[in-house]
Short mmCIF file of C-alpha atoms in Angstrom, two decimals:
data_model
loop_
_atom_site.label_atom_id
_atom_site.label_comp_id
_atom_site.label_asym_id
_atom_site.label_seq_id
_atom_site.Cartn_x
_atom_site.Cartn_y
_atom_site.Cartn_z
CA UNK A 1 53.17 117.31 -102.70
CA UNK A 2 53.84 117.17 -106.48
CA UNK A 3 57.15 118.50 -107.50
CA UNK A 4 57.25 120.54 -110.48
CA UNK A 5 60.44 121.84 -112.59
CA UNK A 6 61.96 124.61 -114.32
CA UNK A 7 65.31 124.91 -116.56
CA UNK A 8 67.61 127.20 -115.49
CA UNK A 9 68.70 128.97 -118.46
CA UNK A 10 71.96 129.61 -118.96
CA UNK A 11 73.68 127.40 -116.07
CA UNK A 12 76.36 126.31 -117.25
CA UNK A 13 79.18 129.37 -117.44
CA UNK A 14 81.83 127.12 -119.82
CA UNK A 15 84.99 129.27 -120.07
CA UNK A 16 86.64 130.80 -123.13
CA UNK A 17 88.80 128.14 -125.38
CA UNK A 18 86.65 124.95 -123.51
CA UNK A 19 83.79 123.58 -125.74
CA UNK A 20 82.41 119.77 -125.10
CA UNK A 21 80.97 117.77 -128.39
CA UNK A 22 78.65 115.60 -125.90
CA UNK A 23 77.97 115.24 -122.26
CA UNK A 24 78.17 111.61 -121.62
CA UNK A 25 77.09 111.09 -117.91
CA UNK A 26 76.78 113.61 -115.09
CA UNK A 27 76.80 113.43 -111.42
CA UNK A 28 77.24 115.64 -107.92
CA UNK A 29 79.04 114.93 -105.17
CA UNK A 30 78.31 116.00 -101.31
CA UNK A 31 79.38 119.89 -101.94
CA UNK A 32 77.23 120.24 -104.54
CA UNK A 33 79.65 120.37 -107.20
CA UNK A 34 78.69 118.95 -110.46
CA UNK A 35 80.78 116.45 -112.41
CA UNK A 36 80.53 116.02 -116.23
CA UNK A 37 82.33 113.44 -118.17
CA UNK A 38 82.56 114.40 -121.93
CA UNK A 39 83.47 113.41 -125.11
CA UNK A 40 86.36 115.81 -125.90
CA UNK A 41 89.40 117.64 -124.81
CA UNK A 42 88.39 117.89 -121.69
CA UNK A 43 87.05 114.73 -120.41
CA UNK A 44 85.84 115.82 -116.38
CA UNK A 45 84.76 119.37 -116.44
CA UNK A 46 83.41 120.76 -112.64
CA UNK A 47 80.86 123.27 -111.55
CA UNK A 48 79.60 124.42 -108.46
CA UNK A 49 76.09 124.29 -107.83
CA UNK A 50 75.24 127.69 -109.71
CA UNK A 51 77.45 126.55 -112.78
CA UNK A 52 80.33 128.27 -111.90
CA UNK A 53 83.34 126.51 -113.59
CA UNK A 54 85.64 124.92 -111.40
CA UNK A 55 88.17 123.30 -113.16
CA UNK A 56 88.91 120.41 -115.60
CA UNK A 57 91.25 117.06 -115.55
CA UNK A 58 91.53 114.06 -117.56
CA UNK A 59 93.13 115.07 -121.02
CA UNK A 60 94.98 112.57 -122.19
CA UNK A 61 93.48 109.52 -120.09
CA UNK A 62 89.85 108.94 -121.69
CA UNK A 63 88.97 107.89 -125.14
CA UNK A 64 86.50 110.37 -127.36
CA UNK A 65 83.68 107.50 -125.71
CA UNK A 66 82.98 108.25 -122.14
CA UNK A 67 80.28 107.00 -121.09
CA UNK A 68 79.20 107.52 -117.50
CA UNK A 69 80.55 108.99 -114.03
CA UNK A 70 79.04 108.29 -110.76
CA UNK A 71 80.36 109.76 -107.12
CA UNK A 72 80.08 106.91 -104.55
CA UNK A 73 79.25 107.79 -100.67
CA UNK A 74 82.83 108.53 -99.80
CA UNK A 75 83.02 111.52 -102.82
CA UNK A 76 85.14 109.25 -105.23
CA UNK A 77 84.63 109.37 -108.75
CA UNK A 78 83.84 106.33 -110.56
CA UNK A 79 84.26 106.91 -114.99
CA UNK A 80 83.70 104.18 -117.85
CA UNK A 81 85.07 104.52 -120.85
CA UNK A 82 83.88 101.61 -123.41
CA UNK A 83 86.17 102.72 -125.90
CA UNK A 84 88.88 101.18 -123.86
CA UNK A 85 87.34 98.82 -121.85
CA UNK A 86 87.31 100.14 -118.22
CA UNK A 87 85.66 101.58 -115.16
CA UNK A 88 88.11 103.67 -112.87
CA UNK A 89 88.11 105.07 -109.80
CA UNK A 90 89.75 108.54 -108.90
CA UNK A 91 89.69 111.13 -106.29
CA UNK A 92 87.57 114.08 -106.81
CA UNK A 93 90.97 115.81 -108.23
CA UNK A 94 91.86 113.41 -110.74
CA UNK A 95 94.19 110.87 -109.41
CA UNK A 96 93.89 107.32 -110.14
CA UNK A 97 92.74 104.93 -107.73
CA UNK A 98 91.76 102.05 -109.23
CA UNK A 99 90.96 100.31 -112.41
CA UNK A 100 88.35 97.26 -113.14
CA UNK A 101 88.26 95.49 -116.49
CA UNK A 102 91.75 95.50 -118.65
CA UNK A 103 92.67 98.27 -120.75
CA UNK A 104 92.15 98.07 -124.43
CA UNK A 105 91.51 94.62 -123.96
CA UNK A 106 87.95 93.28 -124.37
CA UNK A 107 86.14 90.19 -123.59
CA UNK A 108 85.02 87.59 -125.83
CA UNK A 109 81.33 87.96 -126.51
CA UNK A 110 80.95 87.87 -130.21
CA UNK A 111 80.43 91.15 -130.80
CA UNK A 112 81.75 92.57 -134.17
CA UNK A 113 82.62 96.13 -133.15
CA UNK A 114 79.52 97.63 -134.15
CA UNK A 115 76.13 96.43 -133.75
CA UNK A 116 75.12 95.23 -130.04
CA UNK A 117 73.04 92.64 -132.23
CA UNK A 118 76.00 90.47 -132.85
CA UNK A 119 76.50 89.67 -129.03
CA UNK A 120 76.34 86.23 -129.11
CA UNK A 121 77.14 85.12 -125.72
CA UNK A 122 77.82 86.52 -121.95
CA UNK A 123 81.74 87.71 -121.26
CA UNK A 124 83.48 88.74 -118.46
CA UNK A 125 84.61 92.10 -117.47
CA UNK A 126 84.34 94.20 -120.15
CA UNK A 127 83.25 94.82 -123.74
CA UNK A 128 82.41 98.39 -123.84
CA UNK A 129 80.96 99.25 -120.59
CA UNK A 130 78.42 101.86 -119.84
CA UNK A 131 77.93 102.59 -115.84
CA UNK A 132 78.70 101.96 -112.38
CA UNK A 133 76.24 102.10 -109.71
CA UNK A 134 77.28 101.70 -105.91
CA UNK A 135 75.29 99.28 -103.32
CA UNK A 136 74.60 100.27 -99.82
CA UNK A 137 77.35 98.10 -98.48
CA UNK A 138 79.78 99.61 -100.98
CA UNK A 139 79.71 96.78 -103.49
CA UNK A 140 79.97 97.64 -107.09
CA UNK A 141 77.66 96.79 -110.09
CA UNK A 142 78.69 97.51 -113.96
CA UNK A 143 76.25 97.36 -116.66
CA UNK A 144 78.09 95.90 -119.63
CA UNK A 145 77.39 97.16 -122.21
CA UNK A 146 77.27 97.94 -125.97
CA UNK A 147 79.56 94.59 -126.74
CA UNK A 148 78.45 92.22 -123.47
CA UNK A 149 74.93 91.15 -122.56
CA UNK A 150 76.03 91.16 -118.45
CA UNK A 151 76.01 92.92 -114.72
CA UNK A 152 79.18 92.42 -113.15
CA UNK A 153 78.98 92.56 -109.30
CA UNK A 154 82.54 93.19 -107.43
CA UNK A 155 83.67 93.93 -103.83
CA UNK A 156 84.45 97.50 -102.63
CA UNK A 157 87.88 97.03 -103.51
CA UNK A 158 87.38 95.53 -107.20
CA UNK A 159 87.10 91.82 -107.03
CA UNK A 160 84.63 90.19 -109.09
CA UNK A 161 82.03 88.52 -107.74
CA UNK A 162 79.23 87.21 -109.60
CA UNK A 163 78.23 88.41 -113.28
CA UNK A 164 74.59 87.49 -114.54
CA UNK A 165 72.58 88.32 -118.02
CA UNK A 166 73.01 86.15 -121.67
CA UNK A 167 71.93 87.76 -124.82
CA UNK A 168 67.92 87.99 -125.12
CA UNK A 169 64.39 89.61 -124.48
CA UNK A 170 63.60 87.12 -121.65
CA UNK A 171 63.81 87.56 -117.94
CA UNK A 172 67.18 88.32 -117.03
CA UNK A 173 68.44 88.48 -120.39
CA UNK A 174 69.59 91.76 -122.26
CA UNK A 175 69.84 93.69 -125.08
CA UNK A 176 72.37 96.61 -124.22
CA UNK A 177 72.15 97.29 -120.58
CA UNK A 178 72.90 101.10 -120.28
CA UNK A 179 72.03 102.38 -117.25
CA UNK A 180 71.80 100.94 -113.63
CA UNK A 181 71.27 102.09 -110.14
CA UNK A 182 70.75 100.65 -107.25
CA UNK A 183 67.75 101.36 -104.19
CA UNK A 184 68.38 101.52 -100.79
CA UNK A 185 66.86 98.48 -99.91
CA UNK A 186 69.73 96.82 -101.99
CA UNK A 187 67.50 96.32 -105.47
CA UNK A 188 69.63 96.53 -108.74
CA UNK A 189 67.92 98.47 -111.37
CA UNK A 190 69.11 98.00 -115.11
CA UNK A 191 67.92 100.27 -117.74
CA UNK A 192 67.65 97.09 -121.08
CA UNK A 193 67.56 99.82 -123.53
CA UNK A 194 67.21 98.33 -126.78
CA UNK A 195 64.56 95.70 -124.58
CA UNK A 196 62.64 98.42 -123.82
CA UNK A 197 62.32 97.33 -119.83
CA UNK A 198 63.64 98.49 -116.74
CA UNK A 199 64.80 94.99 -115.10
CA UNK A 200 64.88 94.78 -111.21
CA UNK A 201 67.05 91.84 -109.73
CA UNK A 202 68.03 90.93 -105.82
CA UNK A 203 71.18 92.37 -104.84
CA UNK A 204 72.69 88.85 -105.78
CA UNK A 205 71.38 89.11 -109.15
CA UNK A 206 68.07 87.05 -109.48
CA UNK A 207 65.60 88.44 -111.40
CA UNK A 208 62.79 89.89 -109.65
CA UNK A 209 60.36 91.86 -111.87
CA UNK A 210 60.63 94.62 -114.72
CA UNK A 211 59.09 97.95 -115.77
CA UNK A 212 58.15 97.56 -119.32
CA UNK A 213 56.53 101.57 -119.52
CA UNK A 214 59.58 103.15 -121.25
CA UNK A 215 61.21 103.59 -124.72
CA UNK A 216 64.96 103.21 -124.64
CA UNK A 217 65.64 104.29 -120.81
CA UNK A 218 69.10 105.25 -121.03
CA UNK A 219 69.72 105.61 -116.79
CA UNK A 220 68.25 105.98 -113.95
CA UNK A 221 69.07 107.23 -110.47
CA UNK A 222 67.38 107.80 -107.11
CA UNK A 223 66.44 110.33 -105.38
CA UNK A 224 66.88 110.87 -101.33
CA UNK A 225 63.21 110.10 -101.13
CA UNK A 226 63.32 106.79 -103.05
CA UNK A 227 61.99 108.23 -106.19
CA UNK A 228 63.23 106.96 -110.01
CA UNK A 229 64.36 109.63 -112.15
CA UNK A 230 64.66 107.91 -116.13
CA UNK A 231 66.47 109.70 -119.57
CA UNK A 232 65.06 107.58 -122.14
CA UNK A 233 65.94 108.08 -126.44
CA UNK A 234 63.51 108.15 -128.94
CA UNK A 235 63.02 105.78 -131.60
CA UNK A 236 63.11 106.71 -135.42
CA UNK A 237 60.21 106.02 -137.78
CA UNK A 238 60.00 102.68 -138.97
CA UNK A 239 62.30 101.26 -136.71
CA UNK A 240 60.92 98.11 -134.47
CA UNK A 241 59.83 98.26 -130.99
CA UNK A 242 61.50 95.08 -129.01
CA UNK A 243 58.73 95.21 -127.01
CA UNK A 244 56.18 95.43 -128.88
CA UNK A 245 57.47 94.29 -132.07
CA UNK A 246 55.55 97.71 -133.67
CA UNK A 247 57.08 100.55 -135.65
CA UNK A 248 57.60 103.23 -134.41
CA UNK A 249 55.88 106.67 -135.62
CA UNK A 250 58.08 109.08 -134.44
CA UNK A 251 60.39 110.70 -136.35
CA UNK A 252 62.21 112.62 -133.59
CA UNK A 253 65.47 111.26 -132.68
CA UNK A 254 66.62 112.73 -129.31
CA UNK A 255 69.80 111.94 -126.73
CA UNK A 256 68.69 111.83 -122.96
CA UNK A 257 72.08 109.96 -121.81
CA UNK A 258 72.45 110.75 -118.38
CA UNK A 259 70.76 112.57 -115.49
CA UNK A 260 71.47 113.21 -111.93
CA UNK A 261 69.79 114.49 -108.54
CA UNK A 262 70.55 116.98 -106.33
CA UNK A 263 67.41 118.85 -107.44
CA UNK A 264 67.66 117.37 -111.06
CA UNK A 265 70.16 118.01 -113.07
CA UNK A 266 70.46 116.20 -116.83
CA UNK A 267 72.36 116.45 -120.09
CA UNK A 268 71.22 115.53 -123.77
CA UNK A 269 67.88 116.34 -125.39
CA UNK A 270 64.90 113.59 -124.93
CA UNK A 271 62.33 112.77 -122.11
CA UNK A 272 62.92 112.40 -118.45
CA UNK A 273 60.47 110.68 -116.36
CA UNK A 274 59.84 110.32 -112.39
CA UNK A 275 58.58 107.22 -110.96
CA UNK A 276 57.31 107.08 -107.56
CA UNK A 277 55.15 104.54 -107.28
CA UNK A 278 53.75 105.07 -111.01
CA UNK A 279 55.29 106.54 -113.90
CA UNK A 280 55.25 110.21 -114.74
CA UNK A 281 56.48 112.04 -117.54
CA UNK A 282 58.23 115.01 -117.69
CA UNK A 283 59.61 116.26 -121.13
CA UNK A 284 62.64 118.79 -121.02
CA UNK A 285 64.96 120.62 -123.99
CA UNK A 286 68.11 120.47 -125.30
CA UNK A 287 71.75 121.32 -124.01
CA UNK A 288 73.45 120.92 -120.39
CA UNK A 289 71.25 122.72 -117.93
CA UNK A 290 69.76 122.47 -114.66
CA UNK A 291 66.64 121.72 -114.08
CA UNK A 292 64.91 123.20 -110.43
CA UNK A 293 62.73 120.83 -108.25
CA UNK A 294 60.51 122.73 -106.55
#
């Protein structure tokens, strides 16, 4: 049966004196409650299913770049932050658990503060990471991120690994690795944005295959049925297609940053597309809203 969608107008029931600039990553836990991180005063604002505001923690501990939150199996909330360097863990209430990467201290990769171009080789853990996706066995993969070229693969409890990727538009090379997710057969999706390529890799890291039918893909999550979910961005005229090496025609520039299922919920303005077993697009508007699944 083909699913089709609907926005919910008016979800989100923000209360008097809160306002958020951006929605940087979203997520829901096992109660239905919906997590945003933001760029703002209040970085983790919470929901219940039918946008009902929960509550709010956070101030004070989270640069104005959040990037992306993710709820692992157990309910625990797992935030980057590339403006300082870090992925941590807290409990659905706020408290600290643990921290990867070193704060306000970034690796050694080249990269010259501003353009993810200037990454000239692969670093550890972190320069400016952008998500955390959890594997079946509770391992932990980072996609790093605006000022690395790498995955970073640790334990449950937040010992590294393994880290694989170098600067590049080959296999198993990136250019700004923004999203990732993992199946449940153990595959590790990354979104390559600025590649242009979904790249799929063994749970170990080695490269597998890619999906090269998307502009930009921000993230991408699964579904309880095993199906892809992908924000992408839009390119601005004139600007070069890694892929392709073409111009783009476009001139719309949009956001699509961050999505999440339990039905399908998604922040930012741009596409969305599902992916069973081919790709589908879906196109949706602008604002933090829910979207049905029917």
């Amino acid at each position: 049966m083909a699913l089709s969608y609907g926005v919910v107008e008016g979800w989100e029931q923000l209360p008097g004196g809160y306002a958020h600039r951006d929605v940087a990553g979203v997520a829901i836990d096992g109660e239905d409650r919906v997590y945003l991180i933001c760029r703002g005063d209040h970085p983790i604002i919470i929901y219940d299913r039918k946008g009902n505001f929960l509550g709010s923690w956070g101030e004070g501990q989270f640069t104005l770049r959040t990037h992306g939150i993710t709820v692992g199996p157990d309910g625990l909330l797992y935030c980057s932050d590339d403006g300082n360097h870090t992925v941590r863990k807290f409990t659905p209430q706020g408290k600290l658990l643990l921290t990867l990467g070193t704060m306000d201290k970034p690796s050694d990769t080249g990269y010259d503060g501003k353009s993810t171009a200037t990454v000239s080789k692969a670093g550890g853990p972190f320069n400016r990471p952008t998500n955390l996706a959890v594997g079946p066995k509770g391992e932990l993969y980072v996609s790093d991120g605006y000022g690395n070229c790498r995955v970073h693969l640790f334990s449950p409890t937040g010992e590294l690994k393994r880290s694989w990727g170098v600067p590049g538009q080959g296999s198993g090379e990136f250019f700004l690795p923004h999203g990732i997710a993992v199946a449940a057969d153990g595959r590790v999706f990354v979104c390559d944005r600025e590649n242009d390529r979904i790249q799929i890799f063994s749970p170990d890291g080695e490269y597998l295959s890619e999906w090269t039918d998307t502009r930009r893909p921000t993230h991408i999550v699964f579904d309880g049925a095993g199906r892809a979910y992908v924000s992408e961005l839009w390119w601005q005229r004139g600007r070069r297609l890694a892929a392709t090496g073409r111009r783009a025609t476009s001139s719309r520039v949009a956001s699509a940053s961050t999505i999440a299922t339990a039905g399908c919920w998604r922040a930012g303005a741009g596409r969305i597309r599902r992916r069973p077993a081919a790709s589908r697009r879906r196109t949706a508007s602008r604002s933090t809203r829910r979207a049905t699944c029917t």
